[in-house]
XYZ file of C-alpha atoms in Angstrom:
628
model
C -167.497 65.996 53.998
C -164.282 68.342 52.844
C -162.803 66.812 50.042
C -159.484 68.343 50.554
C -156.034 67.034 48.621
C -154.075 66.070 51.847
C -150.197 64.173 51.414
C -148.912 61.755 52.976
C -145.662 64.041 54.628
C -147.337 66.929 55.929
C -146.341 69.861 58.157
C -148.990 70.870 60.336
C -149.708 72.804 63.653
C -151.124 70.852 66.480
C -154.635 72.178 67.232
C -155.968 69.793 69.895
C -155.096 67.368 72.170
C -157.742 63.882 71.992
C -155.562 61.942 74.586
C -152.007 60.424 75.056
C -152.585 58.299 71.720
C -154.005 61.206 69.583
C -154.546 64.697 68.535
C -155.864 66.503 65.987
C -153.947 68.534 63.651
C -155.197 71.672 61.246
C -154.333 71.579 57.606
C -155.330 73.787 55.049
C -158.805 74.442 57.000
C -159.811 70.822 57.955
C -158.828 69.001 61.175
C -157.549 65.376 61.001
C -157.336 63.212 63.805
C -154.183 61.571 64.267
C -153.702 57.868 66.250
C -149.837 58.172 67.398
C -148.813 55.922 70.368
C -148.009 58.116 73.473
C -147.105 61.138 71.239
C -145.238 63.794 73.470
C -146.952 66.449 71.264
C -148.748 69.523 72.903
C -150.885 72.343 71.548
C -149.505 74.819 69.630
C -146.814 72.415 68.499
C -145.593 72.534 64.581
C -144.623 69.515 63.659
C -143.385 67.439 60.725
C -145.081 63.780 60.438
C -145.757 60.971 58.208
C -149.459 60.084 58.420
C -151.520 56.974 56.585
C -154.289 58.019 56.089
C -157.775 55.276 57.294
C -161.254 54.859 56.053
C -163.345 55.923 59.133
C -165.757 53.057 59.869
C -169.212 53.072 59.422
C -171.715 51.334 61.834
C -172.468 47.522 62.151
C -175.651 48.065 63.300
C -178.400 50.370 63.257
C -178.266 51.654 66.755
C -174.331 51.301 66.612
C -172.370 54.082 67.843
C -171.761 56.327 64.786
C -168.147 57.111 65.268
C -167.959 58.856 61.722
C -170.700 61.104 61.985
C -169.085 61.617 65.846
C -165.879 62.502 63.980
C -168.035 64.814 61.950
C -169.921 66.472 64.379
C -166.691 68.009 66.234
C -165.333 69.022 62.675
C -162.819 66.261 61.867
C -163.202 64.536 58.603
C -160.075 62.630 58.143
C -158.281 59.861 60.723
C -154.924 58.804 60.338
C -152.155 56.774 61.380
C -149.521 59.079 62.792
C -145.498 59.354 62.843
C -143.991 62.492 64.383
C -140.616 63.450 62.352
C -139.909 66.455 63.736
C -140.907 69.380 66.018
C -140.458 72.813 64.011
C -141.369 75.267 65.985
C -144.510 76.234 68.223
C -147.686 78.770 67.609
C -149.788 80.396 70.079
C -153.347 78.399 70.901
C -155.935 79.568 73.339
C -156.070 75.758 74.165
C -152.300 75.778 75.218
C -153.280 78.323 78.229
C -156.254 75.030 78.893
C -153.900 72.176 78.844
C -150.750 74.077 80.362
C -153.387 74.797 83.664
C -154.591 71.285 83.290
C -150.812 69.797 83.587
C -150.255 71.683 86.928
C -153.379 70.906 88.473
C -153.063 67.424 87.974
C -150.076 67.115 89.758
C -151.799 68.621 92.607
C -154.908 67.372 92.828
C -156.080 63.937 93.647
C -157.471 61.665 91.086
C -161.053 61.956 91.840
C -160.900 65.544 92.136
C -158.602 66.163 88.785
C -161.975 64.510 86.986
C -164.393 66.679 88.142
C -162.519 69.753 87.812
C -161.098 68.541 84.300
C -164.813 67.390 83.496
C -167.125 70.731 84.906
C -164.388 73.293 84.344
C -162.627 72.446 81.134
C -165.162 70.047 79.578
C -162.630 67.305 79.203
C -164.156 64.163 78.905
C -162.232 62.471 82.860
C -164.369 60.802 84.459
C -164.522 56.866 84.811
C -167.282 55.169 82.950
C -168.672 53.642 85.310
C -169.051 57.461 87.163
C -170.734 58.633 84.274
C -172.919 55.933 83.366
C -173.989 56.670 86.941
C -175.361 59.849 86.067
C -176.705 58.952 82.467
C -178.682 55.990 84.555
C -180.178 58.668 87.005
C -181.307 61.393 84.011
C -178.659 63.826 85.715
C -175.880 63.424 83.263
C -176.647 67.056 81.924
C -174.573 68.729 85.469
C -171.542 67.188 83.884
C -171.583 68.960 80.665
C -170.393 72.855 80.799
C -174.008 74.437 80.100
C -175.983 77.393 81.157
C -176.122 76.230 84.889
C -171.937 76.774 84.654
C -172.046 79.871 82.682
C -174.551 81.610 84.543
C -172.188 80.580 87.998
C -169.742 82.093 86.420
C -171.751 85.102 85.428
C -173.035 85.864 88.763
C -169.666 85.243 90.532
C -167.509 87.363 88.086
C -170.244 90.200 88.909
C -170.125 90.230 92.167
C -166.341 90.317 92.596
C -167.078 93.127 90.180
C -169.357 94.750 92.239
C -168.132 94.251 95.607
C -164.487 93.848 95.268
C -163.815 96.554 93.055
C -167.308 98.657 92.922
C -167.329 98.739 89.271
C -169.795 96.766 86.966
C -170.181 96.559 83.430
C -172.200 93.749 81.710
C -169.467 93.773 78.953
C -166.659 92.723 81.269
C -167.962 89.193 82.573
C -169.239 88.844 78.908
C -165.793 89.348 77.881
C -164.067 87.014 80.113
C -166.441 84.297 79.682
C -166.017 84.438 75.936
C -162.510 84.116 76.443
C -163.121 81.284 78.799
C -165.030 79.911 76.620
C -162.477 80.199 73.917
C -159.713 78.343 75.904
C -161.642 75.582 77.084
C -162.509 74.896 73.668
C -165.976 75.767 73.073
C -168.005 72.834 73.644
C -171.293 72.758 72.266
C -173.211 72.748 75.728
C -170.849 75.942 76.827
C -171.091 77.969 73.476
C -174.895 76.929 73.507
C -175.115 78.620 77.177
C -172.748 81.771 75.951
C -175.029 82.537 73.202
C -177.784 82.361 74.824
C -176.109 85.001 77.744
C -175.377 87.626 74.649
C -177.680 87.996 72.476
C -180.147 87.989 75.792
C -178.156 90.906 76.701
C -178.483 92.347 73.540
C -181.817 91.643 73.405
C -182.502 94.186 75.964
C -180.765 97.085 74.768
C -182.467 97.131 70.882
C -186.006 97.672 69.827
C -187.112 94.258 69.378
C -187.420 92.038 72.190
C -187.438 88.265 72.177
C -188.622 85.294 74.618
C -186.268 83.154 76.046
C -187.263 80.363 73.726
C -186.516 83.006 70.636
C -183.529 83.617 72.024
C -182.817 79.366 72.212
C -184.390 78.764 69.112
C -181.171 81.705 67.126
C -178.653 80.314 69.135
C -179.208 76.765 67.976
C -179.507 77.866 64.367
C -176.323 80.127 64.991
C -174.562 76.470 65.917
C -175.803 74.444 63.108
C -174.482 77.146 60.778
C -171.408 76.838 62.263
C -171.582 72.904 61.822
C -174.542 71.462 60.355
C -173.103 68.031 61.700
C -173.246 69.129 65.313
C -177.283 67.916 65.108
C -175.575 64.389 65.349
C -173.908 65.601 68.560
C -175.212 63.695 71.461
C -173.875 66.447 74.049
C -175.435 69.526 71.778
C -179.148 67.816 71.787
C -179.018 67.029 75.363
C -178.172 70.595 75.973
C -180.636 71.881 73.203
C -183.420 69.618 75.186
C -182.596 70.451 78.761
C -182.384 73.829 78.249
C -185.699 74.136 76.660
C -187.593 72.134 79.335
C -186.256 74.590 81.864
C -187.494 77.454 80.120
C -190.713 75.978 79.010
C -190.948 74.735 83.201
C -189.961 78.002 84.538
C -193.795 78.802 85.739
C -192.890 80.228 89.077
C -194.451 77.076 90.888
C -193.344 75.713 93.831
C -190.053 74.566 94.170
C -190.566 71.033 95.165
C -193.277 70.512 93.166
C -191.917 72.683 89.877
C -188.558 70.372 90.728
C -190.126 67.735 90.430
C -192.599 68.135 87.171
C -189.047 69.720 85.319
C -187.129 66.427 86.067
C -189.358 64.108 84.667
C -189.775 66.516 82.000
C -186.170 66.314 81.433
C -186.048 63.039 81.672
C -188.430 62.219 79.172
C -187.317 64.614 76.698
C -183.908 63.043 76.855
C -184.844 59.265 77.040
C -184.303 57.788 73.709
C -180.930 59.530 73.667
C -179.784 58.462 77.621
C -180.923 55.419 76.460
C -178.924 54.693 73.868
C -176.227 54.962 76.143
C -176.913 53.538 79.132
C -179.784 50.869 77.741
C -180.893 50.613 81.487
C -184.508 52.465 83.362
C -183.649 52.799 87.301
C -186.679 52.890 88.890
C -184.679 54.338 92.274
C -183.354 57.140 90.521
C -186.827 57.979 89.427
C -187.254 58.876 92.928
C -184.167 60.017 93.728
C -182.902 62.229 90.563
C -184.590 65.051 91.076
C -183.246 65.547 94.750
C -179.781 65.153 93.120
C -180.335 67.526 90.176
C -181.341 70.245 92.612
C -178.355 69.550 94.826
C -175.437 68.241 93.220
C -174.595 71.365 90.938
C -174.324 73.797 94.402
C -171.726 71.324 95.551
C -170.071 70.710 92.513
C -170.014 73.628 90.681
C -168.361 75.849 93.561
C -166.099 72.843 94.531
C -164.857 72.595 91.201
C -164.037 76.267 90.558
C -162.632 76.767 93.665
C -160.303 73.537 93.549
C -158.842 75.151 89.883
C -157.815 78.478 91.577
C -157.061 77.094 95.266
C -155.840 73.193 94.583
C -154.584 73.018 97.848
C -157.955 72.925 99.180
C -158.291 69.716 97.905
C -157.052 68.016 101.101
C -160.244 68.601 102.400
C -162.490 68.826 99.493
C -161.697 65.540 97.232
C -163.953 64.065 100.342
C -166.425 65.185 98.874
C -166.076 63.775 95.281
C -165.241 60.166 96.806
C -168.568 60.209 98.571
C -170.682 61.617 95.301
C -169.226 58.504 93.544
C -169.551 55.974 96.086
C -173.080 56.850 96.513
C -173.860 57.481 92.794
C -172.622 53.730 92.326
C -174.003 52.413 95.223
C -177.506 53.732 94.489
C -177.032 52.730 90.317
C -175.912 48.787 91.227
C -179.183 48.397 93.075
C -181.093 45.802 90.571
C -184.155 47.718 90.307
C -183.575 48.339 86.471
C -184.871 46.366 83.680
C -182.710 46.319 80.506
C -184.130 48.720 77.589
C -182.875 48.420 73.779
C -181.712 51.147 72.130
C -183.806 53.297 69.690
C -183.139 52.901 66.075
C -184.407 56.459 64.003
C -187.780 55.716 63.677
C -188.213 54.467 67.222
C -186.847 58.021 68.101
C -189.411 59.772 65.788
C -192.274 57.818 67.067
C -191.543 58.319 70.771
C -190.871 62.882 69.845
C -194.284 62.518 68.111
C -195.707 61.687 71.517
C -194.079 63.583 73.764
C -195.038 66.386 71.340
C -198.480 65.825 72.369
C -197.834 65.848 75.830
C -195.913 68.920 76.097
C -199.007 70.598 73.808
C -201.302 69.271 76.674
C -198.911 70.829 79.231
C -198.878 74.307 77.403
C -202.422 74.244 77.116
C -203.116 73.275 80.787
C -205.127 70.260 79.691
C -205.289 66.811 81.467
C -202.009 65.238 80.565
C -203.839 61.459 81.793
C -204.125 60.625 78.109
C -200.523 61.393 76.372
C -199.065 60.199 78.901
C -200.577 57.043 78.747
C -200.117 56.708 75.243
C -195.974 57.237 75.666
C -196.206 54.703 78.192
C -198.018 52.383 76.179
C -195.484 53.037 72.986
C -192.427 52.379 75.482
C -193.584 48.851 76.915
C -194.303 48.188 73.625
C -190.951 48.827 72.432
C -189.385 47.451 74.913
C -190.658 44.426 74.941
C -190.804 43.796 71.341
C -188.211 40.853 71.269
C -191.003 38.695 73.370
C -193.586 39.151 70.270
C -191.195 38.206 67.278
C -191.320 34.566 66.279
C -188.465 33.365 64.675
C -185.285 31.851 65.683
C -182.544 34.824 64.939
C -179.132 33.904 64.466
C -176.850 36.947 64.068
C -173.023 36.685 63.282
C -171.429 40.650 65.156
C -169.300 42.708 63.126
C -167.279 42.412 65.977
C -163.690 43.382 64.156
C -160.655 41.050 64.042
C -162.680 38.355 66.084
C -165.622 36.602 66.771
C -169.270 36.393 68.395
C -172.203 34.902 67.148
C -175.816 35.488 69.029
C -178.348 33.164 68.758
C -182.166 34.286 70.203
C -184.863 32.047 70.498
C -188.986 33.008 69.293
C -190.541 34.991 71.589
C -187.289 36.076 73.357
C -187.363 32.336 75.344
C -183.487 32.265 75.539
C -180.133 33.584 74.310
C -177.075 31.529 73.485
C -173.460 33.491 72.456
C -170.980 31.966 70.777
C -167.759 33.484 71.416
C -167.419 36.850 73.432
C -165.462 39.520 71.334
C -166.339 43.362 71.017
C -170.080 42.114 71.190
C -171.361 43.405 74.516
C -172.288 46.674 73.426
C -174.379 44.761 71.025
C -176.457 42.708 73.450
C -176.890 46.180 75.531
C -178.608 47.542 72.565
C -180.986 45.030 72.123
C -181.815 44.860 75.947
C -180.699 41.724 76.924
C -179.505 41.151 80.251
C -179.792 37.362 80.403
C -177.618 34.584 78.776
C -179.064 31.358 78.799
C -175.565 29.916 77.447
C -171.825 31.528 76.509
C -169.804 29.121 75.207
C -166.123 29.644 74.392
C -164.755 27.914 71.256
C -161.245 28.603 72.542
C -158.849 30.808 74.889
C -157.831 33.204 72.590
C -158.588 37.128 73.141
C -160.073 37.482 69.688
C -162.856 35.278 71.278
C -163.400 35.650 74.574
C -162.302 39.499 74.756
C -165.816 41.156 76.544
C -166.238 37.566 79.141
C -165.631 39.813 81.708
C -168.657 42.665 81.425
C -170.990 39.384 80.255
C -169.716 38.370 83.599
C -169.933 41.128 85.865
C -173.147 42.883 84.365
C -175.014 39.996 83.073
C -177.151 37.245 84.442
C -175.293 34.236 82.471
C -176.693 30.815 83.247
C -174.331 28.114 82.095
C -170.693 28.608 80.359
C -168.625 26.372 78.349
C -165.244 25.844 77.053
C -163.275 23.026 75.803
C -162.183 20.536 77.852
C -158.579 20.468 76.178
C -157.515 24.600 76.912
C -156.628 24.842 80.208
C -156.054 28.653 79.436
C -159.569 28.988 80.985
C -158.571 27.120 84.615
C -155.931 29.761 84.955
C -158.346 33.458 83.523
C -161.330 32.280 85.221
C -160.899 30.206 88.251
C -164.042 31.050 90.465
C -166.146 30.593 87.686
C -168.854 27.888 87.399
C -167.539 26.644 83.885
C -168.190 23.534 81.786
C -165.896 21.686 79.907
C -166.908 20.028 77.061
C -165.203 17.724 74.252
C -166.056 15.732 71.382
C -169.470 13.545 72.127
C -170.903 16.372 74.175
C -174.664 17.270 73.510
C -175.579 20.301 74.897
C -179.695 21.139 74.429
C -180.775 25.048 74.359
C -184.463 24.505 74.487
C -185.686 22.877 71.633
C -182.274 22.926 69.870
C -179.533 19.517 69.650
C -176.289 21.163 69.904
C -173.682 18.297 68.900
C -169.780 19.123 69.705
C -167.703 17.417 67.067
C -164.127 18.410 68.257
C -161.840 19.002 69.012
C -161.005 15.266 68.889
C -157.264 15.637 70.039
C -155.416 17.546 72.098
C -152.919 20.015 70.436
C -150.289 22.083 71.460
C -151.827 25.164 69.908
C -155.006 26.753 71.169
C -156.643 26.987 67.585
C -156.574 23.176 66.820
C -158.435 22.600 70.223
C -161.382 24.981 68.798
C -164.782 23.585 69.823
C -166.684 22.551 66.924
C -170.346 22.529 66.791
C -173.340 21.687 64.798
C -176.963 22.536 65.408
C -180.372 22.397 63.274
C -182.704 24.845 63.320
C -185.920 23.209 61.706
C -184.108 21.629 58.376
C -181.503 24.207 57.985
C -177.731 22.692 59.500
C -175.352 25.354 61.331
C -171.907 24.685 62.126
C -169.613 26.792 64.137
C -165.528 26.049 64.128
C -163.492 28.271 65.899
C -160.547 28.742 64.931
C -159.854 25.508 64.380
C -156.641 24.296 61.874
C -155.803 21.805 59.013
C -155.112 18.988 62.154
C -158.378 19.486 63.652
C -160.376 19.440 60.579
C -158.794 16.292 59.440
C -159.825 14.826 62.718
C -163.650 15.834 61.815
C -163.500 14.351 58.312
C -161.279 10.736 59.299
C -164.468 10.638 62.375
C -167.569 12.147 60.463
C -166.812 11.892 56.544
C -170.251 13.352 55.068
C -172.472 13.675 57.943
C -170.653 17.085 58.466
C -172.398 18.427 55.714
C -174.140 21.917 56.762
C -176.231 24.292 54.864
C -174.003 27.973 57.045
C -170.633 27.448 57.626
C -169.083 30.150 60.342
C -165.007 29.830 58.718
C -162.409 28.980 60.882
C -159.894 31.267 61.488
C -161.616 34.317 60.237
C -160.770 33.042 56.507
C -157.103 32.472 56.982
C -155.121 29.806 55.229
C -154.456 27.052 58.071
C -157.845 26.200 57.924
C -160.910 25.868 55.062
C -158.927 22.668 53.187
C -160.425 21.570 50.385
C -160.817 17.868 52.233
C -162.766 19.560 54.275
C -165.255 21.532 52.053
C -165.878 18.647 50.286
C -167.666 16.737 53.396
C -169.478 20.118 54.549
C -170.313 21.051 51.342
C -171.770 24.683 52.541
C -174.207 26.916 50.997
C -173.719 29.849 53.475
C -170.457 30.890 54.520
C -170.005 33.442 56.911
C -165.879 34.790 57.894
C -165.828 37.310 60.576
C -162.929 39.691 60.039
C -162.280 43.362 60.243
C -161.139 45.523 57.017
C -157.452 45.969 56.496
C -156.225 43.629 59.571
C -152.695 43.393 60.070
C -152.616 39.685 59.073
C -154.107 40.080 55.846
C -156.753 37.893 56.146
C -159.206 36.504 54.236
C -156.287 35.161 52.192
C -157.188 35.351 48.690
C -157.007 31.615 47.852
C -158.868 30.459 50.992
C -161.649 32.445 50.320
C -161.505 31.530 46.385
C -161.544 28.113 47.389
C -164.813 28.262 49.906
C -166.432 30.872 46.714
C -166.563 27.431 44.640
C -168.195 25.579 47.672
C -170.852 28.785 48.794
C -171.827 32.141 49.022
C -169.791 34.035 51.017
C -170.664 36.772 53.297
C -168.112 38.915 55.427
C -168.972 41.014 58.289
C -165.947 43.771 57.718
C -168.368 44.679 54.265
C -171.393 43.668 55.548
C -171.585 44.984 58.723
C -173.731 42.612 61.451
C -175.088 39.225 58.789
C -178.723 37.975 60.549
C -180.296 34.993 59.759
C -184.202 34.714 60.718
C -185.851 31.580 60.161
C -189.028 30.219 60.985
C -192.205 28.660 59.519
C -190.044 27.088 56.918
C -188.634 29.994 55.383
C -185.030 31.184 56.071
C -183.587 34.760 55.573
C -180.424 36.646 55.840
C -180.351 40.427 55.787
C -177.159 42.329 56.413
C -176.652 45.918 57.992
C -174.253 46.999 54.382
């Protein structure tokens, strides 16, 4: 990391644009990336602004999204919070020419037709998630990124308007204008990958030594890595690293169907940890399918594209065409013939390369491929169904940020209960689960129920429950088959009493009408609260005086101080106590003397330092491990 003496008042030129809430600036040879709320800044700009500077976060879990090595890998090393004073004058960018096209054309293109052309000819990152979780769940996500496919278009286009418009050819000239190209659109790793690879091939041929096409791979990649060690942490650079070298290792002259077919899966196993860990999800259609769209899809889109960004009033006729790629990309991906698959972790990565290794070797040598492939097919069912072989009950409180969620898993992956639904889905992706046997809703409040609607729409959820006395849930989810439970209540998930304690009374505010739960789990006592206040916990102790004693306490109110009373850590009397918060919230919280009071009751644990806290317990023994 650069370790660079930056101030707080700064004035800076505008290097890049990130989207209308950020852009990154260059100072004194480092790039910072800077969060400003619908900024009018543009490219080139030099500006005067107050930043504040933040920690970048670090993961929760181990197959979290790494946003600071992300950060890393595209050369920034320093977020901030951003306040533009003043606009001082404006500089020349390469990237001004990019964003100064992209403004006209998307005022006269249609929507789905501004994302491909953004996406394939600028390498913005346009299209809609679901579009392009389309293509990661088919193995076909590499025609989005600007690669060697693109460049070599290009190539071949620019020399034949060379050669037949003008009856003049050069090598140098395309080279030229696709290095300026290049240049403008920013040089993404798949596109600077692909140029490299196009020069020093053509220089290649004009010295003394001469060098394969993998050589020639193999110099560009360590060309890139000089440039920025941290691009191997680039998801987009090893796809195109991986994809490139499967086509050149597949190019055999074979037949086409059958050579089109043996590259795809080749592709698509060489990528598959990685794809994975985005999309968690193996379509057994698109097996079929892919390889008829990866032969396909890049003659339509490639020339579509292109033309649209020099002729956009074609697009009255062509955006057809994009509407009916996505329509049938989604149609085709929301067929259920997927199973869920978690994500890798490092040394699931390693383990599966290991094999493949072997199988490519087999390839190479023309040797019956029967038995590596078998044993990568034996490693991947293993892995993936490695939840259904662990026997202990797993209780895992999400460093979900300034909210909650708490997953609980049964032995032998038997069931799945969440409590609470904030910034946790991603989570339950990367383990492969795609089946909630409960999700139960302490309360209304965002900072709890935040993801209910992908749980809803993208996962099998059996039964759902909220309190009986927030109505907030009759009025955000009104065709739902939803439960409402009060004080009394016993709810079983398998094996395991779940008693609901409260609320008792109804109050005006949300919090005090926090379901409260307790559960055992052999002779260890949970208890969940909400975000439940002072009122409600006085309820609990005038109704249940020492029975609510617990051994894990989940704090109300992510450790704030209308809740934790000392009345009420005297009857629960805690060993454990967990607060989920996020680091430097806006409300300050935990307060200091809140969680000073529950330190003389427990042990306290807090997911913003912690990351994701899991408790496994079984065969009498009880654990907790945390991710910091």
């Amino acid at each position: 990391m650069k370790n660079i003496k930056i101030d707080n008042h700064i004035e800076s030129y505008v290097y890049d644009i990130d989207s209308d809430s950020s852009y990154i600036l260059f100072y004194k040879g480092v790039k910072i990336k800077v969060n400003e709320y619908n900024h009018k800044n543009e490219v080139g700009d030099y500006i005067e602004v107050d930043l504040l500077f933040q920690e970048i976060e670090d993961k929760s879990y181990d197959t979290d999204f790494d946003y600071k090595e992300y950060l890393y890998s595209k050369g920034i090393y320093y977020l901030a919070k951003g306040k533009t004073i003043e606009k001082k004058g404006k500089y020349f960018s390469p990237y001004s020419i990019k964003y100064s096209y992209m403004n006209y054309l998307k005022e006269h293109l249609s929507s789905e037709s501004f994302s491909y052309v953004s996406e394939l000819v600028f390498g913005e990152d346009s299209l809609d998630s679901n579009i392009k979780d389309s293509y990661s769940i088919l193995g076909i996500s590499h025609i989005l990124a600007i690669s060697g496919l693109h460049i070599l278009f290009l190539y071949k286009v620019l020399a034949f308007i060379l050669l037949k418009v003008f009856k003049y050819y050069k090598k140098a000239i395309p080279l030229t204008l696709l290095i300026s190209y290049t240049i403008i659109i920013g040089a993404p790793p798949s596109a600077l990958r692909a140029l490299l690879f196009l020069v020093i091939g053509a220089l290649n041929k004009k010295g003394e030594v001469s060098y394969t096409r993998l050589d020639i791979l193999s110099i560009s990649m360590i060309f890139m890595l000089l440039l920025n060690p941290n691009q191997l942490f680039n998801t987009g650079f090893l796809l195109s690293y991986l994809v490139s070298f499967v086509l050149i290792f597949m190019d055999k002259g074979e037949k086409r169907l059958k050579g089109l077919y043996k590259s795809y899966y080749l592709i698509y196993l060489s990528t598959f940890p990685l794809v994975i860990n985005m999309t968690n999800k193996i379509s057994f259609l698109s097996l079929l399918l892919s390889p008829i769209f990866a032969l396909c899809l890049p003659f339509v889109l490639l020339p579509s594209t292109y033309i649209l960004s020099i002729f956009p009033i074609l697009d009255y006729g062509l955006k057809y065409i994009f509407i009916l790629i996505n329509s049938y990309l989604e149609n085709i991906t929301s067929y259920n013939l997927a199973i869920a698959v978690p994500s890798f972790n490092i040394f699931g990565i390693l383990f599966y390369y290991i094999f493949f290794i072997f199988l490519v070797i087999a390839i190479e040598k023309k040797k019956k491929i029967y038995f590596p492939i078998a044993i990568l097919s034996i490693y991947l069912i293993s892995f993936i169904n490695l939840r259904y072989v662990y026997p202990f009950y797993k209780i895992t409180y999400i460093d979900c940020g300034q909210g909650d969620s708490c997953l609980i898993e049964l032995p032998y992956g038997k069931g799945v209960m969440l409590i609470d639904a904030y910034n946790s889905y991603d989570y339950l992706k990367s383990l492969g689960i795609n089946n909630i046997d409960i999700l139960l809703f302490t309360h209304s409040d965002s900072d709890h129920i935040g993801d209910y609607k992908d749980y809803l729409e993208n996962m099998n959820v059996k039964k759902i429950y909220a309190p009986k006395t927030d109505k907030v849930f009759d009025d955000i989810m009104p065709n739902i088959n939803l439960t409402k439970i009060e004080s009394g209540n016993i709810i079983y998930f398998d094996s395991i009493k779940i008693d609901i304690l409260g609320p008792i009374n109804s109050y005006d505010d949300p919090n005090s009408n926090s379901i409260v739960l307790t559960f055992k789990i052999e002779d260890t006592k949970y208890m969940f609260t909400g975000d439940m206040t002072e009122d409600e916990e006085n309820d609990l102790v005038n109704k249940y005086g020492v029975s609510l004693d617990s051994d894990i306490l989940k704090v109300a109110h992510h450790g704030s101080d209308t809740s934790s009373s000392k009345a009420f850590l005297d009857m629960v009397s805690p060993k454990i106590s967990i607060i989920s918060v996020a680091k430097n919230n806006k409300y300050g919280l935990p307060k200091d003397l809140t969680l000073k009071r529950i330190e003389e009751y427990s042990k306290v644990y807090i997911t913003y330092n912690r990351g994701n806290i899991t408790i496994s317990q079984g065969f009498g023994k009880v654990h907790i491990s945390t991710y910091r």
